[in-house]
Coordinates of C-alpha atoms in Angstrom, one line a residue:
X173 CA -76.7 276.7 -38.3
X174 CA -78.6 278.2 -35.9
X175 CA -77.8 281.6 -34.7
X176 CA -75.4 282.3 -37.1
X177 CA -77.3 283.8 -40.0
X178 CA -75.5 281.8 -42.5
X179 CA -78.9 280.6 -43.6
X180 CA -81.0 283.5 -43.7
X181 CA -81.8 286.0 -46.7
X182 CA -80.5 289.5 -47.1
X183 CA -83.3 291.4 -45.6
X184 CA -84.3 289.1 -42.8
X185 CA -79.8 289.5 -41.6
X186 CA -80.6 293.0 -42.2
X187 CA -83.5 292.9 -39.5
X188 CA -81.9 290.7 -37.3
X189 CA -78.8 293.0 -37.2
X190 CA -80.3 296.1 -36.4
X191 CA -82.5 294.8 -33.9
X192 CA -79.4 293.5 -32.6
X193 CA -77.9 297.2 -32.8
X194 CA -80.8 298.6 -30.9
X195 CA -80.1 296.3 -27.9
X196 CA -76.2 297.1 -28.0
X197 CA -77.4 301.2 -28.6
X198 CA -79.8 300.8 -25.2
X199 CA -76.7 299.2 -23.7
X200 CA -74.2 301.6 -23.9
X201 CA -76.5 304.3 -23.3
X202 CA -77.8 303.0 -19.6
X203 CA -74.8 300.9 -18.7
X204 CA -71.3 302.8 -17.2
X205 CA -67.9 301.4 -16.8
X206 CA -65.8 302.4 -13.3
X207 CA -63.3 304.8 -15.0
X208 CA -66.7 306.4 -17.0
X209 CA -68.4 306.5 -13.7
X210 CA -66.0 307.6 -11.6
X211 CA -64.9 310.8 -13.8
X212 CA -68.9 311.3 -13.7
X213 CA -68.7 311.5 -10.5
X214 CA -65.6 313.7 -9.6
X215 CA -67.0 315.9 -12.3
X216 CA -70.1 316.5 -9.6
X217 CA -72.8 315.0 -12.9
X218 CA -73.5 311.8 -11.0
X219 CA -73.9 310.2 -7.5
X220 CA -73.1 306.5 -6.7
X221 CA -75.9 304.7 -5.2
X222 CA -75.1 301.3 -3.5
X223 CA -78.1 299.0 -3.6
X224 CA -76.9 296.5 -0.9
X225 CA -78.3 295.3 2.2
X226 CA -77.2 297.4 4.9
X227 CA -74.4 293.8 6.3
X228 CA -72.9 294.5 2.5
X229 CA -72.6 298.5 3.1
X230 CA -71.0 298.6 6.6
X231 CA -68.7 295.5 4.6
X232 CA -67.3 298.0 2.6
X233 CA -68.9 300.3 0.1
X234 CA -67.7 303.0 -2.7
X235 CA -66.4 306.4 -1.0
X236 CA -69.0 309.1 -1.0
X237 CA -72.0 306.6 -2.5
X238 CA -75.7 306.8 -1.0
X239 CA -76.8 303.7 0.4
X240 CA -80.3 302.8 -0.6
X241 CA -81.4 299.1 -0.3
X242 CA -84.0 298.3 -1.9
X243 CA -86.3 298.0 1.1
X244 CA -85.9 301.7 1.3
X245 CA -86.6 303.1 -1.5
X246 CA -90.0 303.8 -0.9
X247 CA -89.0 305.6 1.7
X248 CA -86.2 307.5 0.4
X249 CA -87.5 308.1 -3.4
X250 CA -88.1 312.1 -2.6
X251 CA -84.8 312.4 -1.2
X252 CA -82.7 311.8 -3.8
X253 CA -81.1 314.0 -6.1
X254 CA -83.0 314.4 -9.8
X255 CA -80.4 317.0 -11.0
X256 CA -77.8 314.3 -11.5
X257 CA -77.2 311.0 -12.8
X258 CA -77.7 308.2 -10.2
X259 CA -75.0 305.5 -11.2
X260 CA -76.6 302.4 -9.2
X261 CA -74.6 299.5 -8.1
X262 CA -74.5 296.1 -6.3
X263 CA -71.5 293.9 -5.5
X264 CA -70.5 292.6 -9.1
X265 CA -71.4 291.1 -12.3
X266 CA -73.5 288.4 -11.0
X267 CA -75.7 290.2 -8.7
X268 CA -79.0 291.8 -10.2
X269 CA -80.4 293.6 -7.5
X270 CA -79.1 297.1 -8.8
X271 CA -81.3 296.4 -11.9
X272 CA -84.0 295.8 -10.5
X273 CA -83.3 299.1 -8.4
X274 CA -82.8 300.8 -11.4
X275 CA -85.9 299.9 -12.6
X276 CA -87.9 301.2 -10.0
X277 CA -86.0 304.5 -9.8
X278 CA -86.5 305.1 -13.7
X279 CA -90.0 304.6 -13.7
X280 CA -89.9 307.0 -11.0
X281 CA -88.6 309.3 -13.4
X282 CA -84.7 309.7 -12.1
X283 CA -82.1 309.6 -14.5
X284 CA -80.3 306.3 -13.9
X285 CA -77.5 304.1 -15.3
X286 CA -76.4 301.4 -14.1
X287 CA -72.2 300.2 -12.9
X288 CA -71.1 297.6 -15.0
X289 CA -68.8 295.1 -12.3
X290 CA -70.4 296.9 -9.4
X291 CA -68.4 297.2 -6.1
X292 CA -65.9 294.1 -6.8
X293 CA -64.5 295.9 -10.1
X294 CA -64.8 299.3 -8.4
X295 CA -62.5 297.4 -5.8
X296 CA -60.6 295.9 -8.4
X297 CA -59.6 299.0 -10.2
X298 CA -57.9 300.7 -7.0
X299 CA -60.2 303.5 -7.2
X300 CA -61.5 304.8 -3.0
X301 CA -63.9 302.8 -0.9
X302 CA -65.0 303.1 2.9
X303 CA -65.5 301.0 5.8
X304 CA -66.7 302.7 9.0
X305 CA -65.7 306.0 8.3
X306 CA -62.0 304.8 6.9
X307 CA -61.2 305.8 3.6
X308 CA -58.6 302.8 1.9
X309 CA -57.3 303.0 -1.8
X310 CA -56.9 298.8 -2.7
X311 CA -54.2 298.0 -4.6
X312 CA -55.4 297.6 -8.8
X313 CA -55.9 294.4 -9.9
X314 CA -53.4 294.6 -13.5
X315 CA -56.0 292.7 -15.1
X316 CA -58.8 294.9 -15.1
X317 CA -57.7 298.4 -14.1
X318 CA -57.3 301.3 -16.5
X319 CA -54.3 302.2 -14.4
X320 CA -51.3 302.9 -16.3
X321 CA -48.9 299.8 -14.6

């Protein structure tokens, strides 16, 4: 049975297990939820930084983020603020491009974590985003916002 570790020994499971912890430990210490990041946030400990092409951000983008592409980061890397978390994000789930932002900003040496759902479940939970200067509230999606109904 492959995978399952129904055919391995005690100590090799053992290994297998913890290694498997590790990756779950680095998880939950770099990834955020919405409701996590958005109480970081209001409580001033982290900034939102929307890693979108510029077409994406004028689309609609979390209230209050920075927008930093990654074609401007080079430019941009010494104006960012290092006294907070930066909580990077793309559109959703499928998109990688705020990982590989990440990347570059934490070898940089800025504390960074990165929005699990991006924009589409920040969207999805109700909480503020902005479109040319307008402010909107979407409605909460009931099956993934923390939202009491």
């Amino acid at each position: 049975m492959t995978g399952s570790g129904a055919s391995r020994g005690g100590a090799e499971l053992d290994a297998v297990i913890a290694a498997r912890l590790a990756v779950v430990d680095a998880r939950l210490a770099y990834d955020i939820d919405i409701v996590a990041a958005e109480r970081e946030v209001a409580a001033g400990a982290a900034v939102l930084v929307d890693t979108r092409r510029l077409e994406s951000w004028e689309h609609g983008h979390i209230a209050g983020a920075l927008h930093l592409p990654k074609t401007a980061i080079d430019d941009r890397l010494d104006d960012l603020p290092r006294d907070r978390t930066l909580i990077v994000y793309g559109w959703g789930p499928g998109c990688n491009g705020a990982t590989e932002t990440a990347r570059i900003l934490l070898a940089a040496g800025l504390d960074v974590r990165e929005l699990l759902g991006g924009y589409e479940y920040w969207v999805r939970n109700g909480f503020p985003t902005e479109t040319h200067g307008t402010l909107t509230h979407p409605t909460p999606d009931p099956l993934v916002t923390a939202a009491p109904s």
